[in-house]
Structures are given as structure tokens and as C-alpha cells.
Amino acid sequence: MDLALTPEQRAFREEVRAFLAASLSPKLRRGAALTSGVFAEPDIAREWQAILEAKGWLVYHWPDHAGGPGWTPVQRWIFEKECAEAGAPILPGMGLKLVGPVLYTYGTQAQKDHYLPRLRTAEHVWAQGFSEPGSGSDLASLRTRAVRDGDHYVVSGHKIWTTQAHHANRLFALVRTDPHVKPQQGISFLLIDMALPGVTVKPILSASGDHELNEVFLDEVRVPVSDRVGEEGQGWSIAKFLLENERGGSSFAPAILADLARLRTSMGPLTGELADRAVRLQLEAEALEMTELRTLIEIEHGAAPDPRSLTTKLLASEIRQGVEALAVDAFGLAGLQLPVERPFYGDAMPTPIGSPEAQVAAARYLNARAWSIFGGTSEIQLTLIAKAALGL
Ligand SMILES: Cc1cc2nc3c(=O)[nH]c(=O)nc-3n(C[C@H](O)[C@H](O)[C@H](O)COP(=O)(O)OP(=O)(O)OC[C@H]3O[C@@H](n4cnc5c(N)ncnc54)[C@H](O)[C@@H]3O)c2cc1C
């Protein structure tokens, strides 16, 4: 298989590179580099989202009929690779990567007309209300109830681990509309305005001290039936479509390789065991990149995604955790500082010991533990691989 870029693809890469060089301010780059969580904080994210939207590249992974630029899978990969190497902020994916594709695939015309433009301008900021206490891996057991009352559902339940819900004004949620059928068949997909009476958000602080996660309590929230996506009882199929986008859909390796390169610059020369680990992580990330590219090129040539692509989230989680662990070890004592102030690029941060990169390393290490949990745990990924790829 030829992995070399064509002349057209190389020209496209130059165009992306030039745009990034002109558009990424030092503030945006610094904000992205010193982000301790998975996604950029709202101040950075909003600014970068507006720049991408003005250029027409915000929804680069959406098909052209939904308002995307009509790029091929390889163009999308080039864009992600260049963004990673330039150190662009990582935009929260709940709206752009998760509910956006659900809306243009399953939504009514009225839902598309109302929600897609507001998602793009960030007038609507979305959170994902799937998990509940006791219903994570076993998502189909979820208990949040939605009882029909005329042209509304009355929704009551408890969602948990809801990333950035404290910044969001919209929640897409799985709810149980029929408790009398097979669990998967009784689930529906609702769009919930978080300003409605009965919605309460409570923070969960991570081990790092970051506030990314929340509990969302829904107490008799009246949601219009017109804000149900798909048919009643179709929520499980829509959730599976969405989770495929969450676990795959994007390339993981470019960001890992770019972060590793930046870290190696700030860590300085490594020796002994640390040098060995850095080389091993580099090779593993490059191998992951080859797998991701191979899958993309197969898709570009019309093939269905290979079950091998299921391995990418699993491998990316392990390599990402390895990179953050390497940083903490390589920075030595400076890698153990864990200030309570946030964000790491803000004015309130104490003077770093060593460097700003060392100052953020412990928080990034702790947050990276979540890679093997969110979007489906590594154990669940292994089961999927065993079934789909190995036929076990
Ligand atoms: C940082 C972070 C952000 C998140 N953001 C969101 C969000 O925005 N919205 C949202 O809805 N959810 C979110 N989640 C929740 C996430 O999807 C769940 O945590 C995840 O699905 C695991 O569910 P659980 O926590 O209930 O663990 P459990 O399902 O209880 O799993 C506990 C352990 O048991 C193992 N296990 C469970 N079942 C099996 C099995 N069948 N076979 C083998 N091992 C098994 C798991 O692998 C895990 O090690 C987030 C989680 C994290 C950590």
C-alpha cells in the first residue's frame, strides 16, 4: 500500500500549514500546550472554534451535504496531523464530533435547521448524558425515565461523569421511555435544554484537582417531544452510531506524536531507562499511525472499516498514558508539583518549578488515567476486538 501523499495532497498540506501558521496566536498555542484535561477550556476553545468556522474548516469531518468542506478521509487526516504539530487547541467533541453527526444523520429537517448552525457558532455548547451510577459499561441498564405527557416527556434521573456539563447549555441524553421491553429497545435519545427547571449540575473534582466532570440531576424536566431524535425506542441504535464516532472517527496518533516531540524538547536529553521508554513510545505511536493511515486509505478506496481499527482507541490509551508517565518521571521533582490554581496558562498560576511543561505534567498524568475508561473501557474494547476482529 502506498502511504506517500500525492502532489494534490501535499499542496493541501501546505495550505493547511500556512493557515495554521497565520491563525494560531501565541496565546492559543500556549493555552493548548498547558491544558491539563482532554479538551481545551472554554476561553481557548471558543476563540479557536470561531477562527475555524470563519475559514469553513470547523466541521471538517462532516459530509458536504451537512455543511462540511467535502474533504476525503486522507485530507481530514492531514488536517488533524497539521493541527497537532502546530499545537492547536483540541475542541470539545461532544457537539462537533458526537451529537452533530447524530443530528445530520437521524434528525428531522427542523432539528437540523435549528441545532446545527447553533452548534457551529457555539451558541449551543453540548454535554453527553449517557452514563449513570451503575450504568457505564452496561449502558443499556440505564434508569433515567422519560414519561410521555402530551407533547412533552417528563424526565427524571441521574447522569454522571458528564464532561464539561458546567460549561454546557444543552445535554443529549439517553432515557428510558419503555421499561417493559428488552432494555435496548426501551431507550430514546433526547436533546435537553439545560436551562429548563429541574436540571441541576454538581461538580466532580478529578484526582488532579481539575474540574472537568459533573453529575447532572434531572428532576421532572419537561422536554418537548419535538426534541427527541429518531423514533421512540431508537435511542440504542443512535447511541451505537455515536459511540463508533467516539471510539474511532479521528486519528489518535498525530496528537500523541506531536506531544511526545514537544515533551522531548522540554525534557532535554534523556538517558538510560528514560531514553529507552521514549524511543519505545515513539515507535509504538508511529506503528499506531500506520494502522490509522492504512484504515483511512482503505476507507478512501471504498472499503468498509477493518475491525483492526477497533484496536486504535485501546492502543492510543496505553501509549498516551505512557507518554504522560514518562513526562512525570523525566521532569523529576519538578514533575511532582500539582498547584490548585487553574488554568495552567492563567495569570493566577504560581511561578513554575523548572518549566510550565513540568508544572502541568502531574495533572496531565493523572487525567490521562481516564483514557482507558472514557468512550468505553479498555476491557470492553478488548471484548469488542475479540468478537469482531478475532471472531471469538
Ligand atoms: C474522564 C471521563 C470523562 C467521561 N465523560 C463522560 C461524558 O461526558 N458523558 C458520559 O455519559 N459518560 C462519560 N464518562 C463515563 C464513561 O463512559 C464510563 O466511566 C465508562 O463507560 C465506564 O463505566 P463505569 O464508570 O460505570 O465503570 P464500570 O462499567 O462499572 O466498570 C468498572 C470496571 O469493570 C470493568 N468491566 C465492566 N464491565 C465489564 C465486562 N463486561 N467485561 C470486562 N470488564 C468489565 C471495566 O472495564 C472497569 O474496569 C466519562 C468517564 C471519564 C473517566
Short mmCIF file of C-alpha atoms and ligand atoms in Angstrom, two decimals:
data_model
loop_
_atom_site.label_atom_id
_atom_site.label_comp_id
_atom_site.label_asym_id
_atom_site.label_seq_id
_atom_site.Cartn_x
_atom_site.Cartn_y
_atom_site.Cartn_z
CA MET A 1 0.00 0.00 0.00
CA ASP A 2 1.32 3.43 -0.98
CA LEU A 3 1.34 5.73 2.04
CA ALA A 4 3.07 8.61 0.21
CA LEU A 5 0.99 11.74 -0.31
CA THR A 6 0.00 12.69 -3.86
CA PRO A 7 1.04 16.13 -5.21
CA GLU A 8 -2.53 17.39 -4.59
CA GLN A 9 -2.44 16.15 -1.02
CA ARG A 10 0.95 17.78 -0.47
CA ALA A 11 -0.44 21.08 -1.81
CA PHE A 12 -3.39 20.76 0.55
CA ARG A 13 -1.00 20.17 3.45
CA GLU A 14 0.87 23.36 2.57
CA GLU A 15 -2.43 25.28 2.52
CA VAL A 16 -3.35 23.93 5.98
CA ARG A 17 0.14 24.67 7.30
CA ALA A 18 0.01 28.27 6.08
CA PHE A 19 -3.44 28.78 7.60
CA LEU A 20 -2.33 27.41 10.96
CA ALA A 21 0.83 29.49 10.97
CA ALA A 22 -1.23 32.63 10.35
CA SER A 23 -4.15 31.82 12.67
CA LEU A 24 -2.71 30.25 15.81
CA SER A 25 -1.78 33.11 18.10
CA PRO A 26 0.87 32.58 20.82
CA LYS A 27 -2.00 32.76 23.34
CA LEU A 28 -3.85 29.89 21.65
CA ARG A 29 -0.71 27.79 21.35
CA ARG A 30 0.24 28.39 24.98
CA GLY A 31 -3.31 27.64 26.11
CA ALA A 32 -3.32 24.37 24.19
CA ALA A 33 0.13 23.31 25.42
CA LEU A 34 -0.75 24.00 29.05
CA THR A 35 -4.17 22.34 29.07
CA SER A 36 -4.29 19.58 31.66
CA GLY A 37 -7.55 17.93 30.56
CA VAL A 38 -8.60 16.24 27.35
CA PHE A 39 -10.33 19.29 25.86
CA ALA A 40 -9.45 22.98 25.69
CA GLU A 41 -11.02 25.25 28.30
CA PRO A 42 -13.94 27.41 27.03
CA ASP A 43 -11.94 30.65 26.58
CA ILE A 44 -9.42 28.98 24.28
CA ALA A 45 -11.96 26.68 22.62
CA ARG A 46 -14.40 29.46 21.72
CA GLU A 47 -11.70 31.58 20.10
CA TRP A 48 -10.31 28.70 18.04
CA GLN A 49 -13.79 27.46 17.08
CA ALA A 50 -14.70 30.92 15.71
CA ILE A 51 -11.49 31.05 13.64
CA LEU A 52 -12.10 27.59 12.15
CA GLU A 53 -15.77 28.36 11.45
CA ALA A 54 -14.84 31.61 9.66
CA LYS A 55 -12.42 29.63 7.48
CA GLY A 56 -15.07 26.93 6.75
CA TRP A 57 -12.97 24.18 8.36
CA LEU A 58 -14.70 23.74 11.72
CA VAL A 59 -16.82 20.76 10.70
CA TYR A 60 -14.10 19.28 8.50
CA HIS A 61 -15.24 15.73 9.33
CA TRP A 62 -18.89 16.31 8.33
CA PRO A 63 -20.01 15.35 4.80
CA ASP A 64 -20.67 18.20 2.38
CA HIS A 65 -24.46 17.65 2.45
CA ALA A 66 -24.29 18.52 6.18
CA GLY A 67 -22.18 21.63 5.64
CA GLY A 68 -18.68 20.09 5.77
CA PRO A 69 -15.94 21.03 3.27
CA GLY A 70 -16.22 17.69 1.44
CA TRP A 71 -12.72 16.51 2.31
CA THR A 72 -11.56 12.96 1.74
CA PRO A 73 -10.52 10.81 4.73
CA VAL A 74 -6.86 11.47 3.90
CA GLN A 75 -7.44 15.24 3.79
CA ARG A 76 -9.08 15.02 7.20
CA TRP A 77 -6.07 13.11 8.49
CA ILE A 78 -3.68 15.72 7.04
CA PHE A 79 -5.66 18.47 8.76
CA GLU A 80 -5.59 16.66 12.12
CA LYS A 81 -1.87 15.92 11.77
CA GLU A 82 -1.05 19.55 10.95
CA CYS A 83 -3.23 20.84 13.80
CA ALA A 84 -1.44 18.51 16.20
CA GLU A 85 2.03 19.50 15.00
CA ALA A 86 1.16 23.20 15.14
CA GLY A 87 -0.14 22.77 18.70
CA ALA A 88 -3.75 23.81 18.03
CA PRO A 89 -6.32 23.59 20.86
CA ILE A 90 -8.41 20.41 20.98
CA LEU A 91 -12.05 21.40 20.72
CA PRO A 92 -14.58 19.59 22.91
CA GLY A 93 -16.03 16.78 20.82
CA MET A 94 -19.46 16.40 22.41
CA GLY A 95 -21.13 18.78 19.97
CA LEU A 96 -18.95 18.69 16.86
CA LYS A 97 -17.99 15.00 16.82
CA LEU A 98 -20.85 13.31 18.70
CA VAL A 99 -24.26 14.99 18.55
CA GLY A 100 -23.57 16.84 15.26
CA PRO A 101 -23.30 13.63 13.19
CA VAL A 102 -26.32 12.21 15.06
CA LEU A 103 -28.37 15.26 14.09
CA TYR A 104 -27.47 15.30 10.42
CA THR A 105 -27.97 11.53 10.20
CA TYR A 106 -31.10 10.96 12.28
CA GLY A 107 -32.56 14.45 12.93
CA THR A 108 -35.69 15.92 11.36
CA GLN A 109 -35.22 18.85 9.00
CA ALA A 110 -36.46 21.17 11.75
CA GLN A 111 -33.88 19.76 14.20
CA LYS A 112 -31.08 20.12 11.64
CA ASP A 113 -32.11 23.71 10.83
CA HIS A 114 -32.32 24.68 14.48
CA TYR A 115 -29.42 22.85 16.07
CA LEU A 116 -26.61 22.52 13.51
CA PRO A 117 -25.98 26.26 12.96
CA ARG A 118 -26.07 26.96 16.71
CA LEU A 119 -23.61 24.14 17.34
CA ARG A 120 -21.22 25.67 14.84
CA THR A 121 -21.38 29.18 16.33
CA ALA A 122 -21.06 27.73 19.88
CA GLU A 123 -24.35 29.35 20.85
CA HIS A 124 -25.15 25.81 21.92
CA VAL A 125 -22.48 24.02 23.94
CA TRP A 126 -23.23 20.33 24.38
CA ALA A 127 -22.62 17.72 27.05
CA GLN A 128 -23.12 13.96 26.79
CA GLY A 129 -25.63 12.47 29.23
CA PHE A 130 -25.18 8.73 28.77
CA SER A 131 -23.51 7.27 31.89
CA GLU A 132 -25.33 6.84 35.18
CA PRO A 133 -24.25 5.46 38.55
CA GLY A 134 -24.27 1.71 37.83
CA SER A 135 -24.70 2.13 34.06
CA GLY A 136 -21.40 2.78 32.33
CA SER A 137 -20.08 -0.26 30.50
CA ASP A 138 -23.53 -1.78 30.86
CA LEU A 139 -25.14 1.30 29.36
CA ALA A 140 -28.35 -0.47 28.33
CA SER A 141 -29.27 -0.79 32.01
CA LEU A 142 -29.72 3.00 32.32
CA ARG A 143 -32.62 4.09 34.51
CA THR A 144 -33.33 7.74 33.74
CA ARG A 145 -37.08 7.71 32.99
CA ALA A 146 -38.93 9.75 30.38
CA VAL A 147 -42.70 9.52 30.75
CA ARG A 148 -44.87 10.89 27.96
CA ASP A 149 -47.26 13.66 28.99
CA GLY A 150 -48.99 15.14 25.93
CA ASP A 151 -46.39 16.76 23.71
CA HIS A 152 -43.68 16.56 26.41
CA TYR A 153 -41.60 13.92 28.17
CA VAL A 154 -41.19 14.27 31.92
CA VAL A 155 -37.59 13.23 32.56
CA SER A 156 -36.17 12.18 35.95
CA GLY A 157 -32.81 10.57 36.62
CA HIS A 158 -29.15 10.95 37.49
CA LYS A 159 -26.34 11.22 34.94
CA ILE A 160 -22.69 11.07 35.98
CA TRP A 161 -19.17 11.77 34.63
CA THR A 162 -20.69 14.42 32.36
CA THR A 163 -17.67 16.16 30.82
CA GLN A 164 -17.86 19.97 30.78
CA ALA A 165 -21.58 19.97 31.72
CA HIS A 166 -20.82 23.06 33.81
CA HIS A 167 -19.93 24.90 30.59
CA ALA A 168 -22.78 23.43 28.53
CA ASN A 169 -26.28 24.72 27.86
CA ARG A 170 -27.52 21.60 26.04
CA LEU A 171 -27.42 17.93 27.03
CA PHE A 172 -28.01 14.98 24.72
CA ALA A 173 -29.22 12.11 26.82
CA LEU A 174 -30.28 8.51 26.66
CA VAL A 175 -33.50 7.97 28.58
CA ARG A 176 -35.80 5.03 29.19
CA THR A 177 -39.15 5.58 27.52
CA ASP A 178 -40.40 1.99 27.87
CA PRO A 179 -39.45 -0.11 30.92
CA HIS A 180 -41.47 -3.13 29.73
CA VAL A 181 -39.43 -4.22 26.71
CA LYS A 182 -35.88 -5.58 26.26
CA PRO A 183 -33.54 -2.94 27.82
CA GLN A 184 -32.02 -1.88 24.47
CA GLN A 185 -35.46 -1.42 22.87
CA GLY A 186 -36.84 0.89 25.56
CA ILE A 187 -34.26 3.69 25.17
CA SER A 188 -34.76 7.02 23.37
CA PHE A 189 -32.40 9.90 22.52
CA LEU A 190 -33.40 13.34 23.82
CA LEU A 191 -31.99 16.84 23.42
CA ILE A 192 -32.37 18.70 26.72
CA ASP A 193 -32.12 22.44 27.29
CA MET A 194 -30.09 22.68 30.50
CA ALA A 195 -31.85 25.92 31.46
CA LEU A 196 -35.13 24.00 31.93
CA PRO A 197 -36.46 23.80 35.51
CA GLY A 198 -35.31 20.60 37.23
CA VAL A 199 -31.77 20.40 35.75
CA THR A 200 -29.00 20.60 38.38
CA VAL A 201 -25.26 20.25 37.73
CA LYS A 202 -22.86 19.30 40.54
CA PRO A 203 -19.08 19.23 40.12
CA ILE A 204 -16.84 16.16 40.49
CA LEU A 205 -13.20 17.09 41.06
CA SER A 206 -10.67 14.75 39.46
CA ALA A 207 -7.61 13.38 41.28
CA SER A 208 -5.63 16.11 39.50
CA GLY A 209 -7.79 18.80 41.07
CA ASP A 210 -9.30 19.65 37.69
CA HIS A 211 -12.99 20.30 37.31
CA GLU A 212 -13.96 18.59 34.06
CA LEU A 213 -16.60 16.15 35.27
CA ASN A 214 -20.03 16.57 36.77
CA GLU A 215 -23.17 14.88 37.95
CA VAL A 216 -26.37 16.01 36.26
CA PHE A 217 -29.63 15.57 38.15
CA LEU A 218 -32.87 15.63 36.18
CA ASP A 219 -35.96 16.18 38.32
CA GLU A 220 -39.21 16.09 36.36
CA VAL A 221 -37.72 18.07 33.49
CA ARG A 222 -40.32 18.75 30.78
CA VAL A 223 -38.70 18.10 27.39
CA PRO A 224 -40.71 18.73 24.20
CA VAL A 225 -41.34 15.55 22.18
CA SER A 226 -40.02 17.52 19.18
CA ASP A 227 -36.58 17.30 20.87
CA ARG A 228 -36.48 13.52 20.59
CA VAL A 229 -34.05 12.39 17.86
CA GLY A 230 -35.27 9.40 15.86
CA GLU A 231 -38.22 7.26 16.84
CA GLU A 232 -39.17 6.39 20.38
CA GLY A 233 -37.12 3.28 21.23
CA GLN A 234 -34.45 4.03 18.58
CA GLY A 235 -32.04 5.53 21.11
CA TRP A 236 -29.84 2.45 21.40
CA SER A 237 -29.13 2.31 17.64
CA ILE A 238 -28.34 6.03 17.66
CA ALA A 239 -26.08 5.57 20.70
CA LYS A 240 -24.14 2.80 18.92
CA PHE A 241 -23.64 5.07 15.90
CA LEU A 242 -22.45 7.85 18.22
CA LEU A 243 -20.08 5.60 20.19
CA GLU A 244 -18.46 4.42 16.96
CA ASN A 245 -17.66 8.07 16.26
CA GLU A 246 -16.37 8.50 19.84
CA ARG A 247 -14.08 5.45 19.71
CA GLY A 248 -12.93 5.85 16.12
CA GLY A 249 -13.62 8.55 13.59
CA SER A 250 -10.48 10.53 14.34
CA SER A 251 -6.81 9.70 14.38
CA PHE A 252 -5.16 9.46 17.77
CA ALA A 253 -1.52 9.07 16.75
CA PRO A 254 -0.82 12.57 15.37
CA ALA A 255 -1.57 14.26 18.70
CA ILE A 256 0.44 11.69 20.66
CA LEU A 257 3.46 12.03 18.36
CA ALA A 258 3.30 15.82 18.42
CA ASP A 259 3.02 15.91 22.22
CA LEU A 260 5.90 13.48 22.56
CA ALA A 261 8.06 15.64 20.30
CA ARG A 262 7.24 18.79 22.30
CA LEU A 263 7.86 16.99 25.58
CA ARG A 264 11.21 15.69 24.39
CA THR A 265 12.23 19.28 23.66
CA SER A 266 11.21 20.50 27.12
CA MET A 267 12.54 17.41 28.97
CA GLY A 268 16.00 17.80 27.44
CA PRO A 269 18.29 14.88 26.62
CA LEU A 270 17.19 11.59 28.20
CA THR A 271 19.49 8.76 29.18
CA GLY A 272 19.22 5.14 30.29
CA GLU A 273 15.79 3.72 31.01
CA LEU A 274 14.02 7.04 30.29
CA ALA A 275 15.61 7.21 26.83
CA ASP A 276 14.53 3.61 26.15
CA ARG A 277 10.96 4.39 27.15
CA ALA A 278 10.87 7.49 24.94
CA VAL A 279 12.07 5.50 21.92
CA ARG A 280 9.62 2.69 22.58
CA LEU A 281 6.70 5.13 22.87
CA GLN A 282 7.81 6.86 19.68
CA LEU A 283 7.86 3.55 17.79
CA GLU A 284 4.52 2.44 19.21
CA ALA A 285 2.92 5.76 18.24
CA GLU A 286 4.39 5.54 14.74
CA ALA A 287 3.03 1.99 14.39
CA LEU A 288 -0.37 3.23 15.55
CA GLU A 289 -0.18 5.99 12.96
CA MET A 290 0.48 3.41 10.24
CA THR A 291 -2.59 1.41 11.34
CA GLU A 292 -4.71 4.54 11.34
CA LEU A 293 -3.46 5.58 7.90
CA ARG A 294 -3.97 2.12 6.47
CA THR A 295 -7.58 2.15 7.66
CA LEU A 296 -8.14 5.63 6.24
CA ILE A 297 -6.74 4.72 2.86
CA GLU A 298 -8.89 1.59 2.73
CA ILE A 299 -11.96 3.69 3.53
CA GLU A 300 -10.93 6.23 0.91
CA HIS A 301 -10.84 3.39 -1.63
CA GLY A 302 -14.37 2.37 -0.69
CA ALA A 303 -13.67 -0.48 1.75
CA ALA A 304 -15.66 -0.87 4.97
CA PRO A 305 -13.62 -0.03 8.11
CA ASP A 306 -11.47 -3.01 9.04
CA PRO A 307 -12.10 -4.49 12.51
CA ARG A 308 -8.39 -3.77 13.11
CA SER A 309 -9.42 -0.14 13.54
CA LEU A 310 -11.02 -1.21 16.83
CA THR A 311 -7.52 -1.54 18.24
CA THR A 312 -6.70 2.14 17.82
CA LYS A 313 -8.55 3.54 20.88
CA LEU A 314 -7.10 0.75 23.03
CA LEU A 315 -3.53 1.30 21.83
CA ALA A 316 -3.84 5.08 21.88
CA SER A 317 -4.94 4.94 25.52
CA GLU A 318 -1.91 2.87 26.51
CA ILE A 319 0.58 5.00 24.58
CA ARG A 320 -0.97 8.26 25.83
CA GLN A 321 -0.68 7.05 29.43
CA GLY A 322 2.92 6.01 28.77
CA VAL A 323 3.80 9.45 27.41
CA GLU A 324 2.36 11.29 30.42
CA ALA A 325 4.07 8.88 32.82
CA LEU A 326 7.37 9.44 31.02
CA ALA A 327 6.97 13.21 31.42
CA VAL A 328 6.43 12.99 35.18
CA ASP A 329 9.45 10.72 35.59
CA ALA A 330 11.69 12.73 33.28
CA PHE A 331 10.89 16.06 34.94
CA GLY A 332 11.93 14.52 38.28
CA LEU A 333 10.89 16.51 41.36
CA ALA A 334 9.55 19.32 39.15
CA GLY A 335 7.15 16.77 37.64
CA LEU A 336 5.50 16.28 41.03
CA GLN A 337 4.20 19.83 41.53
CA LEU A 338 0.40 19.99 41.50
CA PRO A 339 -0.88 23.52 42.02
CA VAL A 340 -4.56 24.07 42.77
CA GLU A 341 -4.88 27.17 40.57
CA ARG A 342 -6.35 26.79 37.09
CA PRO A 343 -5.91 27.13 34.18
CA PHE A 344 -2.20 26.35 33.92
CA TYR A 345 -1.80 29.13 31.35
CA GLY A 346 -3.65 31.66 33.56
CA ASP A 347 -2.25 34.62 35.49
CA ALA A 348 -3.04 33.05 38.88
CA MET A 349 -0.53 30.22 38.41
CA PRO A 350 2.46 30.29 40.80
CA THR A 351 5.92 30.55 39.27
CA PRO A 352 6.67 27.08 37.90
CA ILE A 353 9.46 24.92 39.29
CA GLY A 354 11.52 24.00 36.24
CA SER A 355 9.21 24.95 33.39
CA PRO A 356 5.49 25.42 32.62
CA GLU A 357 5.54 21.99 30.93
CA ALA A 358 6.87 20.41 34.14
CA GLN A 359 4.23 22.26 36.14
CA VAL A 360 1.38 20.73 34.14
CA ALA A 361 2.90 17.22 33.91
CA ALA A 362 1.43 15.71 37.10
CA ALA A 363 -2.10 16.90 36.30
CA ARG A 364 -1.82 15.56 32.75
CA TYR A 365 -0.51 12.24 34.07
CA LEU A 366 -3.44 11.88 36.50
CA ASN A 367 -6.03 12.91 33.91
CA ALA A 368 -4.58 10.51 31.34
CA ARG A 369 -5.57 7.58 33.57
CA ALA A 370 -9.09 8.23 32.26
CA TRP A 371 -8.09 7.36 28.70
CA SER A 372 -8.64 3.66 29.39
CA ILE A 373 -12.08 4.41 30.89
CA PHE A 374 -13.95 7.03 28.82
CA GLY A 375 -15.54 6.19 25.48
CA GLY A 376 -15.61 2.52 26.51
CA THR A 377 -13.08 0.99 28.89
CA SER A 378 -10.07 -0.96 27.62
CA GLU A 379 -11.62 -4.20 28.88
CA ILE A 380 -14.76 -3.51 26.82
CA GLN A 381 -12.57 -2.65 23.80
CA LEU A 382 -10.77 -5.98 24.20
CA THR A 383 -14.12 -7.80 24.17
CA LEU A 384 -15.16 -5.97 21.00
CA ILE A 385 -11.84 -6.86 19.36
CA ALA A 386 -12.20 -10.49 20.42
CA LYS A 387 -15.66 -10.68 18.87
CA ALA A 388 -15.35 -8.51 15.75
CA ALA A 389 -11.70 -8.90 14.75
CA LEU A 390 -10.82 -12.36 16.07
CA GLY A 391 -14.25 -13.99 15.79
CA LEU A 392 -14.02 -15.42 19.31
C1 LIG B 1 -12.73 11.50 32.21
C2 LIG B 1 -14.03 10.85 31.90
C3 LIG B 1 -14.96 11.53 31.13
C4 LIG B 1 -16.22 10.96 30.88
N1 LIG B 1 -17.14 11.70 30.19
C5 LIG B 1 -18.39 11.21 30.04
C6 LIG B 1 -19.41 12.03 29.43
O1 LIG B 1 -19.17 13.18 29.05
N2 LIG B 1 -20.64 11.51 29.32
C7 LIG B 1 -20.96 10.25 29.72
O2 LIG B 1 -22.09 9.83 29.54
N3 LIG B 1 -20.01 9.46 30.32
C8 LIG B 1 -18.75 9.91 30.50
N4 LIG B 1 -17.80 9.15 31.12
C9 LIG B 1 -18.19 7.85 31.66
C10 LIG B 1 -17.58 6.65 30.95
O3 LIG B 1 -18.22 6.42 29.71
C11 LIG B 1 -17.72 5.47 31.91
O4 LIG B 1 -16.93 5.75 33.06
C12 LIG B 1 -17.27 4.18 31.29
O5 LIG B 1 -18.17 3.77 30.28
C13 LIG B 1 -17.13 3.05 32.35
O6 LIG B 1 -18.29 2.94 33.08
P1 LIG B 1 -18.27 2.94 34.68
O7 LIG B 1 -17.50 4.11 35.14
O8 LIG B 1 -19.67 2.80 35.14
O9 LIG B 1 -17.42 1.66 35.08
P2 LIG B 1 -17.93 0.14 35.10
O10 LIG B 1 -18.71 -0.13 33.86
O11 LIG B 1 -18.61 -0.11 36.39
O12 LIG B 1 -16.58 -0.62 35.03
C14 LIG B 1 -15.75 -0.84 36.17
C15 LIG B 1 -14.63 -1.78 35.76
O13 LIG B 1 -15.19 -3.05 35.38
C16 LIG B 1 -14.79 -3.40 34.07
N5 LIG B 1 -15.91 -4.05 33.36
C17 LIG B 1 -17.21 -3.67 33.34
N6 LIG B 1 -17.93 -4.49 32.56
C18 LIG B 1 -17.07 -5.41 32.06
C19 LIG B 1 -17.21 -6.53 31.18
N7 LIG B 1 -18.40 -6.83 30.65
N8 LIG B 1 -16.12 -7.25 30.88
C20 LIG B 1 -14.91 -6.94 31.42
N9 LIG B 1 -14.70 -5.88 32.26
C21 LIG B 1 -15.77 -5.14 32.58
C22 LIG B 1 -14.48 -2.08 33.39
O14 LIG B 1 -13.58 -2.25 32.30
C23 LIG B 1 -13.85 -1.29 34.54
O15 LIG B 1 -12.51 -1.64 34.69
C24 LIG B 1 -16.53 9.67 31.37
C25 LIG B 1 -15.58 8.98 32.13
C26 LIG B 1 -14.36 9.56 32.40
C27 LIG B 1 -13.39 8.80 33.25
#
